mmCIF file of C-alpha atoms in Angstrom:
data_model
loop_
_atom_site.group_PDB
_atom_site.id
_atom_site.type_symbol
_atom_site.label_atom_id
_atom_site.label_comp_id
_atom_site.label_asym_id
_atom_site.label_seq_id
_atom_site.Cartn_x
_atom_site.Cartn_y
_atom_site.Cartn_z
ATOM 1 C CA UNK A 1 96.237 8.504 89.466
ATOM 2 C CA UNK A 2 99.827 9.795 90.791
ATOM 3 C CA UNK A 3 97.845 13.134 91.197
ATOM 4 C CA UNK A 4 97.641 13.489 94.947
ATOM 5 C CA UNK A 5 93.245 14.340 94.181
ATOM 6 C CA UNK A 6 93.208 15.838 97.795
ATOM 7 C CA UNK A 7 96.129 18.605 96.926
ATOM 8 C CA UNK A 8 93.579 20.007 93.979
ATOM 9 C CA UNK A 9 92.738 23.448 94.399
ATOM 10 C CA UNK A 10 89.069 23.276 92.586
ATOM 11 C CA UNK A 11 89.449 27.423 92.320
ATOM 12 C CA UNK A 12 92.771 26.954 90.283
ATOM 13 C CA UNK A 13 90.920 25.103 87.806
ATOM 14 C CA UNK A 14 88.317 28.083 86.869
ATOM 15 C CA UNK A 15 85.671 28.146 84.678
ATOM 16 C CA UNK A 16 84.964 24.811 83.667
ATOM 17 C CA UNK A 17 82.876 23.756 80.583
ATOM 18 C CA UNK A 18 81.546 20.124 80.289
ATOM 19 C CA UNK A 19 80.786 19.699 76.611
ATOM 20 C CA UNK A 20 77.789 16.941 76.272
ATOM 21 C CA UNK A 21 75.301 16.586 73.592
ATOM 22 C CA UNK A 22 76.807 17.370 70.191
ATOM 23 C CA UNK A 23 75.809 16.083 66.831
ATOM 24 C CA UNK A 24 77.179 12.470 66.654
ATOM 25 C CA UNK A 25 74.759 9.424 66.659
ATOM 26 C CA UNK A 26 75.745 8.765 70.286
ATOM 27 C CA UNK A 27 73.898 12.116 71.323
ATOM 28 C CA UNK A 28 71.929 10.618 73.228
ATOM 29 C CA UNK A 29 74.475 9.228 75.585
ATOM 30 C CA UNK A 30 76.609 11.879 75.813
ATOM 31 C CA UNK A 31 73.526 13.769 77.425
ATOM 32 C CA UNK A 32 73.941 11.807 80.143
ATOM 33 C CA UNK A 33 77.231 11.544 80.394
ATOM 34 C CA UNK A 34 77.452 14.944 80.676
ATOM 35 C CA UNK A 35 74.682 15.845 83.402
ATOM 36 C CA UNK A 36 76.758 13.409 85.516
ATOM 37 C CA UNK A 37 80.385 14.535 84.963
ATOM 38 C CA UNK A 38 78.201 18.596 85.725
ATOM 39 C CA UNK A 39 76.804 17.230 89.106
ATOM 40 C CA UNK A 40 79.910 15.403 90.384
ATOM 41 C CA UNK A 41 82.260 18.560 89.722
ATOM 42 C CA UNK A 42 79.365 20.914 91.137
ATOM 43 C CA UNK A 43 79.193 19.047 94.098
ATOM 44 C CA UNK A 44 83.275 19.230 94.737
ATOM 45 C CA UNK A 45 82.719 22.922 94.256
ATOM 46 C CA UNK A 46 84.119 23.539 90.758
ATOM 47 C CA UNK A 47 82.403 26.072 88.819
ATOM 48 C CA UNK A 48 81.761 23.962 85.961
ATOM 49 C CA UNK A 49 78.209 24.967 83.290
ATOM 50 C CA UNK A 50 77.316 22.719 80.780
ATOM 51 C CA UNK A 51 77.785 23.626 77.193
ATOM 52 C CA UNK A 52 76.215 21.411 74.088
ATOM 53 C CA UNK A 53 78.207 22.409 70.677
ATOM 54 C CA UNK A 54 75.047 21.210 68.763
ATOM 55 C CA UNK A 55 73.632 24.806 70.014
ATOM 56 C CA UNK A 56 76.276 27.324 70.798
ATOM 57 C CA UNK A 57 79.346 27.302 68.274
ATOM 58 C CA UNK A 58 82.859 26.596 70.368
ATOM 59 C CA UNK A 59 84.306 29.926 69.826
ATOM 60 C CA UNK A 60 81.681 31.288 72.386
ATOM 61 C CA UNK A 61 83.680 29.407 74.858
ATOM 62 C CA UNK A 62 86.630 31.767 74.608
ATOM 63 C CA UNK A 63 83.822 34.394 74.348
ATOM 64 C CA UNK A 64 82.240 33.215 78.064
ATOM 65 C CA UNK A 65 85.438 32.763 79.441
ATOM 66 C CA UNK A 66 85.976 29.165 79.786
ATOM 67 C CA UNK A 67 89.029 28.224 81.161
ATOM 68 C CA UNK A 68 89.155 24.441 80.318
ATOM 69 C CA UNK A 69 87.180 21.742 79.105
ATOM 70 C CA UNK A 70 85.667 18.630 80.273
ATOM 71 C CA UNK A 71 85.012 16.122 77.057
ATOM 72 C CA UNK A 72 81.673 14.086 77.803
ATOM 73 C CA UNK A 73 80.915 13.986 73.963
ATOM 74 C CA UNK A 74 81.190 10.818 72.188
ATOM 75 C CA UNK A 75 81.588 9.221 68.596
ATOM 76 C CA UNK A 76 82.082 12.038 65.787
ATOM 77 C CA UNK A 77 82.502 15.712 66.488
ATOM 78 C CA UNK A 78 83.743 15.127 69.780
ATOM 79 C CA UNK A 79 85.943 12.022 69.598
ATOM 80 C CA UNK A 80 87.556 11.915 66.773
ATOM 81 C CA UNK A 81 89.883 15.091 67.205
ATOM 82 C CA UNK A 82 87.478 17.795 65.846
ATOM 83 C CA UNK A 83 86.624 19.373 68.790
ATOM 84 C CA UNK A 84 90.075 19.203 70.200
ATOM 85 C CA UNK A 85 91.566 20.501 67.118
ATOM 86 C CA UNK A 86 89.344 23.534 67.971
ATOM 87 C CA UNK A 87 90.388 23.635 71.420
ATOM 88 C CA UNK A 88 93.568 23.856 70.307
ATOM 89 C CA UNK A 89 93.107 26.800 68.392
ATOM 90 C CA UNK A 90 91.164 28.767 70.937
ATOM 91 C CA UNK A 91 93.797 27.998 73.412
ATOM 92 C CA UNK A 92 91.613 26.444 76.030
ATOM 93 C CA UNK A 93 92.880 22.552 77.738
ATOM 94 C CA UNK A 94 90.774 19.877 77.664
ATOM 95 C CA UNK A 95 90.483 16.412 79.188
ATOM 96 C CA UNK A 96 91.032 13.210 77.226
ATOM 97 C CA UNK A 97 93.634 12.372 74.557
ATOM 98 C CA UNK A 98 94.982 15.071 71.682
ATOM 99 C CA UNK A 99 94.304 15.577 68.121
ATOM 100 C CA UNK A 100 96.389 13.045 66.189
ATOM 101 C CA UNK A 101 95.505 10.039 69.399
ATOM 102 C CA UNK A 102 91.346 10.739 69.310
ATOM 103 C CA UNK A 103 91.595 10.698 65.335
ATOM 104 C CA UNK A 104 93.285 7.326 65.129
ATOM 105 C CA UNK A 105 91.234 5.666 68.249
ATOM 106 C CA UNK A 106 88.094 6.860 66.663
ATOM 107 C CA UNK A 107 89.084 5.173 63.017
ATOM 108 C CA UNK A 108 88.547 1.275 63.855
ATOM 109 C CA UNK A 109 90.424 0.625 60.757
ATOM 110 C CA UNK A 110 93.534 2.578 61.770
ATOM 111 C CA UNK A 111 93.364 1.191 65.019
ATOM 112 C CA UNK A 112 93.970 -2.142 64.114
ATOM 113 C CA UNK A 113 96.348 -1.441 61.413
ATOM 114 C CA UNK A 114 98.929 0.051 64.428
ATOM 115 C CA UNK A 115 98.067 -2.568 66.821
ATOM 116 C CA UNK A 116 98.728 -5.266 64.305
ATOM 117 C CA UNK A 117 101.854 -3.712 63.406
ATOM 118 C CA UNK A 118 103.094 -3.088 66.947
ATOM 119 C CA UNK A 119 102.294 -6.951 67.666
ATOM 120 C CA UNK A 120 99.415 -6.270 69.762
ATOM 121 C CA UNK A 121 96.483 -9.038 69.085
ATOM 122 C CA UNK A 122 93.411 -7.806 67.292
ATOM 123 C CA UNK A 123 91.104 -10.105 65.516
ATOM 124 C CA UNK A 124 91.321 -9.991 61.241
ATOM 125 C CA UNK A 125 89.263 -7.810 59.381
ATOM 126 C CA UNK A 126 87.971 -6.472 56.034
ATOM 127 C CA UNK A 127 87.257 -3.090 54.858
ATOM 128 C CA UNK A 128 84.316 -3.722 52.684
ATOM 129 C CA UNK A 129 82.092 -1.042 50.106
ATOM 130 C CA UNK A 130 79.750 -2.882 49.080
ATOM 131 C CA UNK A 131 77.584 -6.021 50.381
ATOM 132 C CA UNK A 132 78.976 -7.984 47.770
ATOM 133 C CA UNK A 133 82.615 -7.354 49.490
ATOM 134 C CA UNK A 134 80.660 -8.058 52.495
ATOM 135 C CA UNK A 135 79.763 -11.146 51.447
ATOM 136 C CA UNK A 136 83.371 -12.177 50.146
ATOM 137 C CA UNK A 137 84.722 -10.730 53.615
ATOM 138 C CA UNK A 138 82.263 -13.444 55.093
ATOM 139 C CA UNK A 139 83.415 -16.124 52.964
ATOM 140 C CA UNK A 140 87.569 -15.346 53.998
ATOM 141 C CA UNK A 141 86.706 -14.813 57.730
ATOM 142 C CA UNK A 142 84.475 -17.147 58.737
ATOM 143 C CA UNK A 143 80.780 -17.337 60.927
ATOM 144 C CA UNK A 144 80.554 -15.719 62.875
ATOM 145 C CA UNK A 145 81.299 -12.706 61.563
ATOM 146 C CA UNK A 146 80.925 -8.846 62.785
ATOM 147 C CA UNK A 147 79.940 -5.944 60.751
ATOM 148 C CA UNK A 148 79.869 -2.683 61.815
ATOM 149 C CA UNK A 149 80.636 1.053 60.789
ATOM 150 C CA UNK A 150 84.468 2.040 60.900
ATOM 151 C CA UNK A 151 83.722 5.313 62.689
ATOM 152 C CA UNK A 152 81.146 5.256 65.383
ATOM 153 C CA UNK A 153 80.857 3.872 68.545
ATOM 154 C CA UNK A 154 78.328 2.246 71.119
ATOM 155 C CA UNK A 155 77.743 -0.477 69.041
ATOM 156 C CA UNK A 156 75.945 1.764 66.906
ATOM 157 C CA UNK A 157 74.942 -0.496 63.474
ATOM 158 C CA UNK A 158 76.585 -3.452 64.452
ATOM 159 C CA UNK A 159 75.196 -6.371 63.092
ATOM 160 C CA UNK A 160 76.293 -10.648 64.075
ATOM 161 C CA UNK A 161 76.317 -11.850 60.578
ATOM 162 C CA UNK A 162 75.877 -16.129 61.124
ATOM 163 C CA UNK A 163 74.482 -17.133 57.812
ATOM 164 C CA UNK A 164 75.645 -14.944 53.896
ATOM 165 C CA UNK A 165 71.906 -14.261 53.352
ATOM 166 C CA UNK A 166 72.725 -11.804 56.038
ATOM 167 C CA UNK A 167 75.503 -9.853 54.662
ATOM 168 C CA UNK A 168 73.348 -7.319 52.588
ATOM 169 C CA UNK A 169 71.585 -6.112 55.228
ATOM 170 C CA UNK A 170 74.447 -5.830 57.936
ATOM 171 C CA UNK A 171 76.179 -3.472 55.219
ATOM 172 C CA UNK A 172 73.376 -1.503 54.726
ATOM 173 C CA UNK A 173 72.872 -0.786 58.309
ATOM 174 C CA UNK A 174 76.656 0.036 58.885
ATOM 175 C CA UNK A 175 76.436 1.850 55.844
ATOM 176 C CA UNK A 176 73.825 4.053 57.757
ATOM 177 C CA UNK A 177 76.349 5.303 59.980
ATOM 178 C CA UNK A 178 79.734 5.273 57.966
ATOM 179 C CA UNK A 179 80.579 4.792 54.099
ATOM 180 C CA UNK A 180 83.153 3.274 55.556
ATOM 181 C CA UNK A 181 82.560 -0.326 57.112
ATOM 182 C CA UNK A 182 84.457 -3.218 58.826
ATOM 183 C CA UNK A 183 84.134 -6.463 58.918
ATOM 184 C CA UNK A 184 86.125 -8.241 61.741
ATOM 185 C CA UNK A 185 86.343 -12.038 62.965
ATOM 186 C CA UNK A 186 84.097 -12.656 65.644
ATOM 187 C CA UNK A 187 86.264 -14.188 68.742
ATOM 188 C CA UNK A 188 84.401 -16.418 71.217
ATOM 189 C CA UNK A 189 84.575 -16.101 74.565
ATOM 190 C CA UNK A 190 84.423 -13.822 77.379
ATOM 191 C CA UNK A 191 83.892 -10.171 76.567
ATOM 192 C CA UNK A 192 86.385 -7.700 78.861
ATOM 193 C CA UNK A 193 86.790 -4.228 79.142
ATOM 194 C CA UNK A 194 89.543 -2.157 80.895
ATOM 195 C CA UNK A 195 89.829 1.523 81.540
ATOM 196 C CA UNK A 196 93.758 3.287 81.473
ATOM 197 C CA UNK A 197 94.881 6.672 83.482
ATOM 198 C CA UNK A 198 97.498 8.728 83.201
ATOM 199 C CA UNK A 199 99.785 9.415 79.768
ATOM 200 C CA UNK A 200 103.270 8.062 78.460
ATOM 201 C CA UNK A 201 105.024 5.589 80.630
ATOM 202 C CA UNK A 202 102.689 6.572 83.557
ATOM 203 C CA UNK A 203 99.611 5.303 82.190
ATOM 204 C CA UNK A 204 98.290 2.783 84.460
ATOM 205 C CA UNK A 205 95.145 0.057 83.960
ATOM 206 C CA UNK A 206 92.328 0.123 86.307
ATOM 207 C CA UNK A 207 90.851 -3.168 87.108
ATOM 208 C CA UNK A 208 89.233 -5.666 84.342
ATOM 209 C CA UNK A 209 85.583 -5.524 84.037
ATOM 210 C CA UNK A 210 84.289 -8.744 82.791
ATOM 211 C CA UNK A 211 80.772 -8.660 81.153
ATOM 212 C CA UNK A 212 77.930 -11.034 80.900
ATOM 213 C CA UNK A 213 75.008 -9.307 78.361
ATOM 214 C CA UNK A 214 71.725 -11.524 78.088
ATOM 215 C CA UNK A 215 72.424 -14.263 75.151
ATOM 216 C CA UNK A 216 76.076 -12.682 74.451
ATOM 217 C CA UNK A 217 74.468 -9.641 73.056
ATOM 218 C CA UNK A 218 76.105 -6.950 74.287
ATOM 219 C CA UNK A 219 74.462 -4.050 72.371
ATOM 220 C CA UNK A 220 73.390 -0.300 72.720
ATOM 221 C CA UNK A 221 69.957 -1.215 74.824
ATOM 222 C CA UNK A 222 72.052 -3.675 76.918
ATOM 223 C CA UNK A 223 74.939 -0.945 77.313
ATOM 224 C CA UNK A 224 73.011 2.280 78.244
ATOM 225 C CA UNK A 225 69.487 1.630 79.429
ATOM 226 C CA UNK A 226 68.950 -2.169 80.471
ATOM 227 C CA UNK A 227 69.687 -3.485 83.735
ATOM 228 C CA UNK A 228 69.907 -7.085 82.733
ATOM 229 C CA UNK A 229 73.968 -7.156 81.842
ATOM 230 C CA UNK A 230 76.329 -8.389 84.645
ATOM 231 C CA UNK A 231 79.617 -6.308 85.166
ATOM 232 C CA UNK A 232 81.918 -8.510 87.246
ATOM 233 C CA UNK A 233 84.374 -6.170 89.283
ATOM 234 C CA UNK A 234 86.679 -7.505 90.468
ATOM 235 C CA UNK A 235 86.747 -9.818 86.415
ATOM 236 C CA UNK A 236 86.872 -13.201 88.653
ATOM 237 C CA UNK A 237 89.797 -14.074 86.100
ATOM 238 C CA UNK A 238 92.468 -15.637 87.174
ATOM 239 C CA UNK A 239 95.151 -13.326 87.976
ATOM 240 C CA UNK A 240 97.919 -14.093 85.160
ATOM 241 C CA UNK A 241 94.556 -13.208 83.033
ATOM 242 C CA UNK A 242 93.716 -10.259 84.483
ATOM 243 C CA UNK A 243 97.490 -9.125 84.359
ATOM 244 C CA UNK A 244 98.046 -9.767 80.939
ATOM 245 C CA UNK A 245 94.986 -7.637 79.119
ATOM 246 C CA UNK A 246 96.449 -4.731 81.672
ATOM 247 C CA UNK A 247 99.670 -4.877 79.779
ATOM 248 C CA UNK A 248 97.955 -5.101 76.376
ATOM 249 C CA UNK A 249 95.930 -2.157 77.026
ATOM 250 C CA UNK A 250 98.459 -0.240 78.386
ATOM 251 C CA UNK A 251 100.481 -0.930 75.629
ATOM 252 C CA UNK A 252 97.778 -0.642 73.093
ATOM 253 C CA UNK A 253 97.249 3.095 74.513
ATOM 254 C CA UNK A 254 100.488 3.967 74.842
ATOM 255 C CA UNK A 255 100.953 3.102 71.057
ATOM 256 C CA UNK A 256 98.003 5.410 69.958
ATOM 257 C CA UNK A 257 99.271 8.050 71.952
ATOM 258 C CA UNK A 258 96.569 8.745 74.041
ATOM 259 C CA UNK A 259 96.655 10.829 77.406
ATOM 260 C CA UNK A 260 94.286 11.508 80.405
ATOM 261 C CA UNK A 261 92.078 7.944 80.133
ATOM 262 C CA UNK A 262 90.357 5.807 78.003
ATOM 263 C CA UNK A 263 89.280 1.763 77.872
ATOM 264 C CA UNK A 264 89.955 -0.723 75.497
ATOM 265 C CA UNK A 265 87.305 -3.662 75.194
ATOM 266 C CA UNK A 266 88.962 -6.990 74.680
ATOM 267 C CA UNK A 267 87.471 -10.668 73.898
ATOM 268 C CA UNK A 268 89.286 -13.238 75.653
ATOM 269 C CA UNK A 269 89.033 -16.462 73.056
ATOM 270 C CA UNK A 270 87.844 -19.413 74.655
ATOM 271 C CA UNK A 271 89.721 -22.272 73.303
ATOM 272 C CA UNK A 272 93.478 -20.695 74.044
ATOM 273 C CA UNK A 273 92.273 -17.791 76.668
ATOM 274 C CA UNK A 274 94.447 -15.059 74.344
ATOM 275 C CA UNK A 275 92.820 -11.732 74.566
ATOM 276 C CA UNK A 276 92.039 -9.700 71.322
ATOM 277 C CA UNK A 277 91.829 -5.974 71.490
ATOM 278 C CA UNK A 278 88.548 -4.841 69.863
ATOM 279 C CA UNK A 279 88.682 -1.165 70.111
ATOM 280 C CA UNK A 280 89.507 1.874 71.870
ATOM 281 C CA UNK A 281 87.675 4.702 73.609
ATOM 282 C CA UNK A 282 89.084 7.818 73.975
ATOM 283 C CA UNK A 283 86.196 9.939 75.755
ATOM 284 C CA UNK A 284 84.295 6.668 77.538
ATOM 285 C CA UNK A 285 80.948 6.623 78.914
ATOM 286 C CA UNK A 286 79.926 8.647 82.301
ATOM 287 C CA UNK A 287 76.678 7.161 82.597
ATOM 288 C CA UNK A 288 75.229 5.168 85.631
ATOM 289 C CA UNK A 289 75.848 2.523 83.327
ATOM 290 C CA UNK A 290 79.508 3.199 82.191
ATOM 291 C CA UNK A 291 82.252 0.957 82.874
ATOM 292 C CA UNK A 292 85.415 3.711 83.956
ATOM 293 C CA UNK A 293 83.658 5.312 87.150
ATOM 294 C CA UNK A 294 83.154 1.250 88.123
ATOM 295 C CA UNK A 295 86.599 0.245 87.674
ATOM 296 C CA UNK A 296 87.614 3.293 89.474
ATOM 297 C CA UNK A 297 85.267 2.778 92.415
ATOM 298 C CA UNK A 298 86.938 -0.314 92.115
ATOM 299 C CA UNK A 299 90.533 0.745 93.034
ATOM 300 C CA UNK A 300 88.837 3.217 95.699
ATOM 301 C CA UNK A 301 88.323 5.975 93.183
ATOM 302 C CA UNK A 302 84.910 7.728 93.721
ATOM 303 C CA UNK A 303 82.850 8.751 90.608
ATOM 304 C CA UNK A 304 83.298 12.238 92.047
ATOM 305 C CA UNK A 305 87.179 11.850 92.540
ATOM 306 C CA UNK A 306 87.182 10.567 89.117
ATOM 307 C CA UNK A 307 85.698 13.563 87.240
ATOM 308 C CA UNK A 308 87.933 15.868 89.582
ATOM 309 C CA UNK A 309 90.956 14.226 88.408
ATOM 310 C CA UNK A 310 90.187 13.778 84.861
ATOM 311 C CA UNK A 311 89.377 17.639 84.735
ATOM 312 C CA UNK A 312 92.271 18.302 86.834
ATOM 313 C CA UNK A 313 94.819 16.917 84.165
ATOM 314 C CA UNK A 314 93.132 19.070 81.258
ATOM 315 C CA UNK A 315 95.852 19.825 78.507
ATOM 316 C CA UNK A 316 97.076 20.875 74.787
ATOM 317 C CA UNK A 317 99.080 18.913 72.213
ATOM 318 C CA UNK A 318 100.597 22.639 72.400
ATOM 319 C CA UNK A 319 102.050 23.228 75.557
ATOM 320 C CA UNK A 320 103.562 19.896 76.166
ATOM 321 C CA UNK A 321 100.947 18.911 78.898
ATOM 322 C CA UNK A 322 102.582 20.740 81.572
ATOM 323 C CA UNK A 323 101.444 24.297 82.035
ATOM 324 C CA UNK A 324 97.929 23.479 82.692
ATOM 325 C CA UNK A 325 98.430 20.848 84.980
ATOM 326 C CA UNK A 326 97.070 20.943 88.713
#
């Protein structure tokens, strides 16, 4: 956001590649992520072609001459620092957060474990192998209780376990996505999400989005193809409330490392009002759904503007952000 948007020369950018599709569970998604993030750069006159890595292999972008990339994959192969580990190599800057930052923000586990250490609040968890673990996880954390894969995003096997007869089944649908699963405290209250800009001591919060899914269910259908969820922007929190998840998330992103944007989701607990950090997302949602482009539109920030900056500040772990910036 300290980019002056209007002083970007979309020529100096080149030949852009918006990676969507890919081979994670999230697929799906990231298909229409993608067409989005293609017809908002089109339209600012970037010459920008989409480019799925489920069908072409990523060395043909060096091969079509791709100058940089625009991430619009989600969940594995895309997320967790594959794909920008490959970028690397071939030399070509991409949007979104590096190799070591999308690694760690895609492991849930490892999340936590560096929030929790750096005194940032996150709600207890398990790792569990087995749905007799899952069942003593249940027993040492409580109803409700959330299980879901340690890998994979958009709520993607996530299961409300209220009851131990339960706890077999949650792990085997987690167990679907990831042989490695979490259990995690479930914290009542109001569910919050906020989206970050920018890298390092620079890296500003957007405004809260507070969300209101049918029955507290906030789950893949609700996310990505129902219009029944509420998204309150501006949160309607007070403002001490809103300030202090902005901190948290800033700080919570800073700690990971992460560069160019991503959101945290938080829970706000209602019997003290202290926000828990939930997770991390390191190449978020561009869907007419998703919560970034509203937070941005939010601040004044077009959906448009939004994809031109992202793409603008496309970078490598390898050249110390700088040289490719616009």
């Amino acid at each position: 956001m300290s980019k002056n948007m209007k002083n970007i020369d979309v020529h100096a950018l080149g030949k852009v590649a918006v990676l969507m599709g890919g081979r994670s569970s999230e697929r799906e998604v990231s298909l229409m992520s993608g067409q989005g993030v293609l017809d908002a750069l089109r339209s600012q006159g970037v010459d920008a072609h989409a480019f799925d890595p489920a069908e072409q292999e990523l060395g043909a972008l060096k091969l079509q001459g791709f100058d940089r990339c625009f991430i619009a994959l989600h969940g594995r192969f895309g997320e967790d620092g594959t794909v920008q580990g490959a970028l690397e190599l071939l030399g070509i800057p991409y949007t979104g957060s590096g190799v070591m930052a999308s690694s760690m923000a895609m492991d849930k586990v490892m999340t936590k474990r560096i929030w929790r250490f750096e005194g940032l609040p996150t709600p207890d968890w398990r790792m569990v192998a087995s749905a007799e673990e899952t069942c003593e996880a249940f027993a040492a954390l409580g109803a409700p209780m959330i299980v879901k894969p340690a890998r994979d995003g958009s709520s993607m096997g996530l299961t409300k376990v209220t009851d131990a007869s339960q706890c077999a089944a949650a792990y085997a649908l987690a167990a679907k996505y990831d042989d490695e699963v979490l259990c995690e405290q479930f914290i009542a209250g109001e569910e919050t999400t906020c989206a970050v800009l920018g890298e390092g001591r620079f890296a500003k919060a957007l405004p809260v989005i507070r969300i209101e899914a049918p029955d507290g269910n906030y789950d893949y259908q609700n996310k990505y193809f129902n219009d029944v969820t509420q998204y309150h922007c501006p949160s309607g929190l007070p403002a001490e409330e809103e300030l202090r998840i902005q901190q948290i998330v800033e700080k919570a992103f800073r700690t990971l490392g992460c560069r160019g944007w991503g959101r945290a989701d938080v829970m706000i607990r209602q019997s003290d009002r202290q926000p828990f950090l939930l997770e991390i997302n390191t190449s978020p949602g561009m869907t007419s759904h998703s919560l970034v482009p509203m937070a941005a539109r939010a601040q004044g920030m077009s959906y448009e503007q939004l994809c031109l900056h992202l793409v603008a500040q496309a970078s490598l772990d390898s050249d110390l952000h700088q040289e490719h910036a616009i």
